[in-house]
CSV table of C-alpha atoms in Angstrom, one decimal:
chain,number,residue,atom,x,y,z
P,1,MET,CA,34.0,58.3,43.4
P,2,THR,CA,34.9,60.9,40.8
P,3,THR,CA,38.5,61.6,40.0
P,4,THR,CA,40.0,64.4,42.0
P,5,ALA,CA,41.6,67.2,40.0
P,6,SER,CA,45.3,67.0,40.2
P,7,GLY,CA,47.8,69.6,41.3
P,8,ALA,CA,45.6,71.7,43.6
P,9,ASP,CA,46.9,74.4,45.9
P,10,THR,CA,44.4,74.4,48.7
P,11,SER,CA,43.9,77.4,51.1
P,12,THR,CA,41.3,79.2,53.1
P,13,PHE,CA,39.8,82.6,52.2
P,14,THR,CA,37.9,84.6,54.8
P,15,THR,CA,35.0,86.7,53.6
P,16,GLY,CA,34.1,90.2,54.8
P,17,ASP,CA,31.6,88.7,57.3
P,18,GLY,CA,34.1,86.2,58.6
P,19,VAL,CA,33.1,83.0,56.8
P,20,ARG,CA,36.0,80.8,55.9
P,21,LEU,CA,35.8,79.4,52.4
P,22,ARG,CA,37.9,76.4,51.1
P,23,VAL,CA,39.7,77.5,47.9
P,24,HIS,CA,41.5,75.4,45.4
P,25,GLU,CA,43.9,76.8,42.7
P,26,HIS,CA,45.3,74.9,39.7
P,27,GLY,CA,47.6,75.7,36.8
P,28,PRO,CA,50.3,78.3,36.5
P,29,ALA,CA,50.0,81.3,38.8
P,30,ASP,CA,51.4,83.5,36.1
P,31,ALA,CA,49.0,82.4,33.4
P,32,GLY,CA,47.5,85.3,31.4
P,33,SER,CA,43.9,84.5,32.4
P,34,THR,CA,41.9,82.9,35.2
P,35,LEU,CA,39.0,80.5,35.0
P,36,LEU,CA,36.8,80.9,38.1
P,37,LEU,CA,34.3,78.0,38.7
P,38,VAL,CA,31.2,78.1,40.9
P,39,HIS,CA,29.3,75.0,41.9
P,40,GLY,CA,25.6,74.3,42.6
P,41,TRP,CA,23.3,74.1,45.5
P,42,THR,CA,23.9,71.2,47.9
P,43,LEU,CA,27.1,70.2,46.0
P,44,THR,CA,30.8,71.0,46.3
P,45,THR,CA,33.6,72.3,44.2
P,46,HIS,CA,34.5,68.7,43.4
P,47,THR,CA,31.7,68.8,40.9
P,48,TRP,CA,34.3,70.4,38.6
P,49,ASP,CA,37.2,67.9,39.2
P,50,ARG,CA,37.2,66.2,35.9
P,51,VAL,CA,36.3,69.3,34.0
P,52,ILE,CA,39.4,71.0,35.5
P,53,ASP,CA,41.7,68.1,34.5
P,54,GLU,CA,40.4,68.4,30.9
P,55,VAL,CA,40.7,72.2,30.7
P,56,LEU,CA,44.2,72.1,32.0
P,57,HIS,CA,45.1,69.4,29.5
P,58,GLN,CA,44.0,71.8,26.7
P,59,ALA,CA,44.8,75.3,28.0
P,60,ASP,CA,47.4,77.3,29.8
P,61,VAL,CA,45.2,79.0,32.4
P,62,ARG,CA,45.0,79.5,36.1
P,63,VAL,CA,41.9,77.8,37.6
P,64,LEU,CA,40.3,79.1,40.8
P,65,ARG,CA,37.4,77.3,42.5
P,66,PHE,CA,35.9,77.2,46.0
P,67,ASP,CA,33.2,75.6,48.2
P,68,LEU,CA,30.2,78.0,48.6
P,69,ARG,CA,29.4,78.9,52.2
P,70,GLY,CA,27.4,76.1,53.9
P,71,HIS,CA,28.8,73.5,51.4
P,72,GLY,CA,31.8,71.1,51.3
P,73,GLU,CA,34.7,72.2,53.4
P,74,SER,CA,33.6,75.8,53.8
P,75,ASP,CA,32.0,77.2,57.0
P,76,PRO,CA,28.3,77.1,57.4
P,77,ALA,CA,26.4,80.2,56.3
P,78,PRO,CA,25.6,82.4,59.3
P,79,ALA,CA,21.9,83.1,59.9
P,80,GLY,CA,20.5,85.2,57.1
P,81,THR,CA,23.5,84.8,54.8
P,82,ALA,CA,22.5,81.6,52.9
P,83,THR,CA,21.6,83.7,49.8
P,84,ILE,CA,22.6,83.9,46.2
P,85,GLU,CA,23.3,87.6,46.7
P,86,ARG,CA,25.8,86.8,49.5
P,87,CYS,CA,27.5,84.2,47.3
P,88,ALA,CA,27.9,86.8,44.6
P,89,ASP,CA,29.6,89.1,47.1
P,90,ASP,CA,31.9,86.3,48.1
P,91,VAL,CA,32.9,85.9,44.5
P,92,ALA,CA,33.6,89.6,44.2
P,93,GLU,CA,35.7,89.6,47.3
P,94,LEU,CA,37.6,86.5,46.1
P,95,ILE,CA,38.3,88.2,42.8
P,96,GLU,CA,39.5,91.3,44.5
P,97,GLN,CA,41.9,89.4,46.8
P,98,ARG,CA,43.0,86.5,44.6
P,99,VAL,CA,42.6,87.8,41.0
P,100,PRO,CA,43.4,91.5,41.1
P,101,THR,CA,44.5,91.7,37.5
P,102,GLY,CA,43.9,90.0,34.1
P,103,PRO,CA,40.9,88.7,32.3
P,104,ILE,CA,38.5,86.2,34.0
P,105,VAL,CA,36.2,83.6,32.5
P,106,LEU,CA,33.4,82.5,34.8
P,107,ALA,CA,31.6,79.1,34.7
P,108,GLY,CA,28.7,78.4,37.0
P,109,HIS,CA,26.7,75.2,37.4
P,110,SER,CA,23.1,75.4,38.6
P,111,MET,CA,23.1,77.9,41.6
P,112,GLY,CA,26.6,78.7,40.5
P,113,GLY,CA,25.2,80.1,37.3
P,114,MET,CA,22.7,82.1,39.3
P,115,THR,CA,25.5,83.4,41.4
P,116,ILE,CA,27.1,84.7,38.2
P,117,MET,CA,23.8,86.5,37.4
P,118,ALA,CA,23.7,88.0,40.9
P,119,LEU,CA,27.4,89.1,40.5
P,120,ALA,CA,26.4,90.9,37.3
P,121,GLU,CA,23.5,92.5,39.1
P,122,ARG,CA,25.5,93.6,42.1
P,123,HIS,CA,29.0,94.2,40.6
P,124,PRO,CA,28.4,95.1,36.9
P,125,GLU,CA,31.7,97.0,36.9
P,126,LEU,CA,33.5,93.6,36.9
P,127,PHE,CA,31.8,92.5,33.7
P,128,ALA,CA,32.7,95.8,32.0
P,129,ALA,CA,36.3,95.6,33.0
P,130,ARG,CA,37.4,92.1,33.8
P,131,ILE,CA,35.0,89.3,32.7
P,132,ALA,CA,36.0,87.9,29.3
P,133,GLY,CA,33.4,85.2,29.0
P,134,ALA,CA,30.8,83.1,30.9
P,135,ALA,CA,29.5,79.5,30.8
P,136,LEU,CA,26.1,79.1,32.3
P,137,VAL,CA,25.6,75.3,32.9
P,138,ALA,CA,22.2,73.8,33.8
P,139,THR,CA,21.0,76.9,35.4
P,140,SER,CA,18.1,79.4,35.4
P,141,SER,CA,17.3,83.1,35.5
P,142,GLY,CA,14.2,82.5,37.7
P,143,ASN,CA,10.8,80.9,38.2
P,144,LEU,CA,12.1,78.3,40.6
P,145,ALA,CA,9.6,78.7,43.5
P,146,ALA,CA,7.6,75.6,42.5
P,147,PRO,CA,9.4,73.5,39.9
P,148,THR,CA,7.4,70.8,38.2
P,149,LEU,CA,10.3,68.3,38.3
P,150,GLY,CA,8.9,66.7,35.1
P,151,LEU,CA,5.9,65.5,37.1
P,152,PRO,CA,2.2,65.9,36.4
P,153,GLY,CA,0.9,69.2,37.9
P,154,PRO,CA,-1.0,67.8,40.9
P,155,VAL,CA,1.9,65.5,41.8
P,156,ALA,CA,4.4,68.3,41.5
P,157,ALA,CA,2.2,70.5,43.7
P,158,VAL,CA,2.2,67.8,46.4
P,159,ALA,CA,6.0,67.4,46.1
P,160,ASN,CA,6.5,71.1,46.5
P,161,ARG,CA,4.3,71.4,49.6
P,162,ALA,CA,6.2,68.5,51.1
P,163,GLU,CA,9.5,70.2,50.2
P,164,LEU,CA,8.4,73.4,51.9
P,165,GLY,CA,7.7,71.5,55.1
P,166,VAL,CA,11.0,69.7,55.1
P,167,ARG,CA,12.7,73.0,54.4
P,168,GLY,CA,11.2,74.5,57.6
P,169,LEU,CA,12.5,71.5,59.6
P,170,LEU,CA,16.0,71.8,58.1
P,171,ALA,CA,16.1,75.5,58.9
P,172,LYS,CA,15.8,74.7,62.6
P,173,SER,CA,18.2,71.7,62.5
P,174,GLY,CA,21.2,71.7,64.8
P,175,GLY,CA,23.1,69.1,62.8
P,176,GLY,CA,26.3,69.7,61.0
P,177,ARG,CA,25.3,67.6,57.9
P,178,LEU,CA,22.1,66.5,56.2
P,179,VAL,CA,22.4,62.8,56.8
P,180,ARG,CA,25.1,60.5,58.3
P,181,ASN,CA,25.0,57.8,55.5
P,182,SER,CA,24.6,58.9,51.9
P,183,ARG,CA,23.6,55.5,50.6
P,184,ALA,CA,19.9,56.1,51.2
P,185,LEU,CA,20.1,59.3,49.0
P,186,ARG,CA,21.4,57.6,45.9
P,187,PRO,CA,18.0,56.5,44.3
P,188,GLY,CA,16.7,60.1,44.8
P,189,MET,CA,19.8,61.7,43.4
P,190,ARG,CA,19.7,59.3,40.4
P,191,TRP,CA,16.1,60.2,39.6
P,192,LEU,CA,16.3,64.0,40.3
P,193,LEU,CA,19.8,65.0,39.1
P,194,PHE,CA,20.9,62.6,36.3
P,195,GLY,CA,19.8,61.7,32.8
P,196,ALA,CA,20.1,58.4,31.0
P,197,SER,CA,22.6,55.7,32.2
P,198,PRO,CA,24.8,57.7,34.7
P,199,ALA,CA,27.9,56.2,36.2
P,200,ALA,CA,27.1,54.6,39.5
P,201,ALA,CA,30.2,56.3,41.0
P,202,ASP,CA,29.0,59.7,40.0
P,203,VAL,CA,25.6,59.1,41.6
P,204,ALA,CA,27.4,57.9,44.8
P,205,ALA,CA,29.7,60.9,44.8
P,206,THR,CA,26.8,63.3,44.4
P,207,ALA,CA,24.9,61.7,47.2
P,208,ASP,CA,28.0,62.1,49.4
P,209,TRP,CA,28.2,65.8,48.6
P,210,VAL,CA,24.5,66.4,49.3
P,211,ALA,CA,24.6,64.3,52.5
P,212,ALA,CA,27.4,66.6,53.9
P,213,CYS,CA,25.6,69.9,53.2
P,214,HIS,CA,24.8,72.0,56.3
P,215,PRO,CA,21.0,71.7,56.8
P,216,PRO,CA,20.1,75.3,57.8
P,217,SER,CA,22.3,76.5,54.9
P,218,LEU,CA,20.6,74.1,52.5
P,219,ALA,CA,17.2,75.5,53.6
P,220,GLY,CA,18.3,79.1,53.4
P,221,PHE,CA,19.6,78.7,49.9
P,222,ARG,CA,16.4,76.9,48.8
P,223,THR,CA,14.5,79.9,49.8
P,224,SER,CA,16.9,82.1,47.9
P,225,LEU,CA,16.5,79.9,44.8
P,226,ALA,CA,12.7,80.5,45.0
P,227,GLU,CA,13.3,84.2,45.1
P,228,HIS,CA,15.9,84.2,42.3
P,229,ASP,CA,14.6,86.4,39.4
P,230,ARG,CA,17.5,87.9,37.5
P,231,ALA,CA,16.7,87.9,33.8
P,232,HIS,CA,17.4,91.7,33.9
P,233,ALA,CA,20.9,91.0,35.2
P,234,LEU,CA,21.8,89.2,32.0
P,235,GLU,CA,22.1,92.6,30.3
P,236,ALA,CA,25.6,92.9,31.8
P,237,LEU,CA,26.6,89.7,29.9
P,238,ARG,CA,25.5,91.0,26.4
P,239,ASP,CA,29.0,92.2,25.4
P,240,ILE,CA,31.0,89.1,26.3
P,241,PRO,CA,31.0,85.6,24.8
P,242,VAL,CA,28.5,83.4,26.7
P,243,VAL,CA,27.6,79.7,26.3
P,244,VAL,CA,24.4,78.2,27.8
P,245,LEU,CA,24.5,74.4,28.3
P,246,ALA,CA,21.4,72.4,29.1
P,247,GLY,CA,20.5,68.8,29.7
P,248,GLY,CA,17.5,67.5,27.8
P,249,LYS,CA,16.5,65.4,30.8
P,250,ASP,CA,17.2,68.1,33.5
P,251,ARG,CA,14.3,68.0,36.0
P,252,LEU,CA,15.5,71.0,38.0
P,253,CYS,CA,16.4,73.5,35.3
P,254,PRO,CA,14.8,72.1,32.2
P,255,LEU,CA,15.3,73.4,28.7
P,256,PRO,CA,12.8,76.3,28.8
P,257,HIS,CA,15.0,77.9,31.5
P,258,ALA,CA,18.0,77.7,29.2
P,259,ARG,CA,16.0,79.1,26.3
P,260,ARG,CA,14.9,82.2,28.4
P,261,ILE,CA,18.6,82.9,29.2
P,262,ALA,CA,19.5,82.5,25.5
P,263,ASP,CA,16.6,84.7,24.4
P,264,ALA,CA,18.0,87.5,26.7
P,265,LEU,CA,21.5,87.0,25.2
P,266,PRO,CA,21.0,86.9,21.4
P,267,ASP,CA,24.7,86.3,20.7
P,268,ALA,CA,25.0,83.4,23.2
P,269,ARG,CA,25.4,79.8,22.1
P,270,LEU,CA,22.7,77.5,23.4
P,271,LEU,CA,23.7,73.8,23.4
P,272,LEU,CA,21.4,71.0,24.4
P,273,TYR,CA,22.6,67.5,25.5
P,274,SER,CA,19.6,65.3,24.9
P,275,GLY,CA,20.3,62.4,27.2
P,276,ALA,CA,21.8,64.3,30.1
P,277,GLY,CA,20.3,65.6,33.3
P,278,HIS,CA,21.3,68.3,35.7
P,279,MET,CA,24.8,67.1,36.4
P,280,LEU,CA,26.4,68.1,33.1
P,281,PRO,CA,30.0,68.5,34.6
P,282,LEU,CA,29.8,64.8,35.4
P,283,GLU,CA,27.6,63.5,32.6
P,284,ARG,CA,29.2,65.5,29.8
P,285,THR,CA,32.6,66.3,31.2
P,286,ASP,CA,34.5,66.6,27.8
P,287,GLU,CA,31.8,68.7,26.2
P,288,VAL,CA,31.6,71.1,29.2
P,289,ALA,CA,35.4,71.5,29.3
P,290,ASP,CA,35.6,72.1,25.5
P,291,ARG,CA,33.0,74.8,25.6
P,292,ILE,CA,34.8,76.5,28.5
P,293,VAL,CA,38.2,76.3,26.8
P,294,GLU,CA,36.6,78.0,23.7
P,295,LEU,CA,35.7,81.0,26.0
P,296,LEU,CA,39.3,81.5,27.3
P,297,PRO,CA,41.2,84.3,25.7
P,298,GLY,CA,43.0,82.7,22.7
P,299,GLY,CA,40.8,79.6,23.1
């Protein structure tokens, strides 16, 4: 299993619609700036564990992270609320209550990066007044309805039709988690989410996180991912430092997605990790941490 980030202060935050989110805070409470991390679809905030340890080794910063609704130790998403828009509102509420002052750097992996885009769309005043930088990690601004997954077109079409059917079944599921035993998920996670030569422990941990995801929430968020189209929202990020990180072997958000984001943000840095897949916080921990530290005020 991946190393758990040390020194966490764990608490519960209740959103405006009554969902309890598991929140972890690290670093000095009186630090001059805050790093807020958002994880991806079907994963948990533990995706960031090793990145946090490395960031805190290099910088004096408060780190705030949480499990998205329907993920990890947070409550399931109530019907109709498993959306990227609602996650963006959750982030805005969390900032209002837990980070009322000071500059904030945002880092989002996969759907976490999309949540940052939705935050810019729905709460642009935050970016004008508070957001000091953003790291968009293995993410996309849209065109996710029918991903190719690196497969030939006809094969990808069959896979997407099958996924749509499974999504419908999951939406009606009464279970609290996707599967009881995560071991059977490991080969699929290895192929779908990782690049060359991943650590077996990272694949196993990722399978554990996916296995524990709330099925109707998983299905609802997959529909929201298909509807995600927020290239226009990137306008709010033009005046802040942005780094866009992509894995050369990412099947879910391949390089063209990162290029479209970078094209909309001419001053952003686009960095490609040729052998890595979708799980950059695990596969390229040091590089991700270094790029985040560079975004911090004084970094």
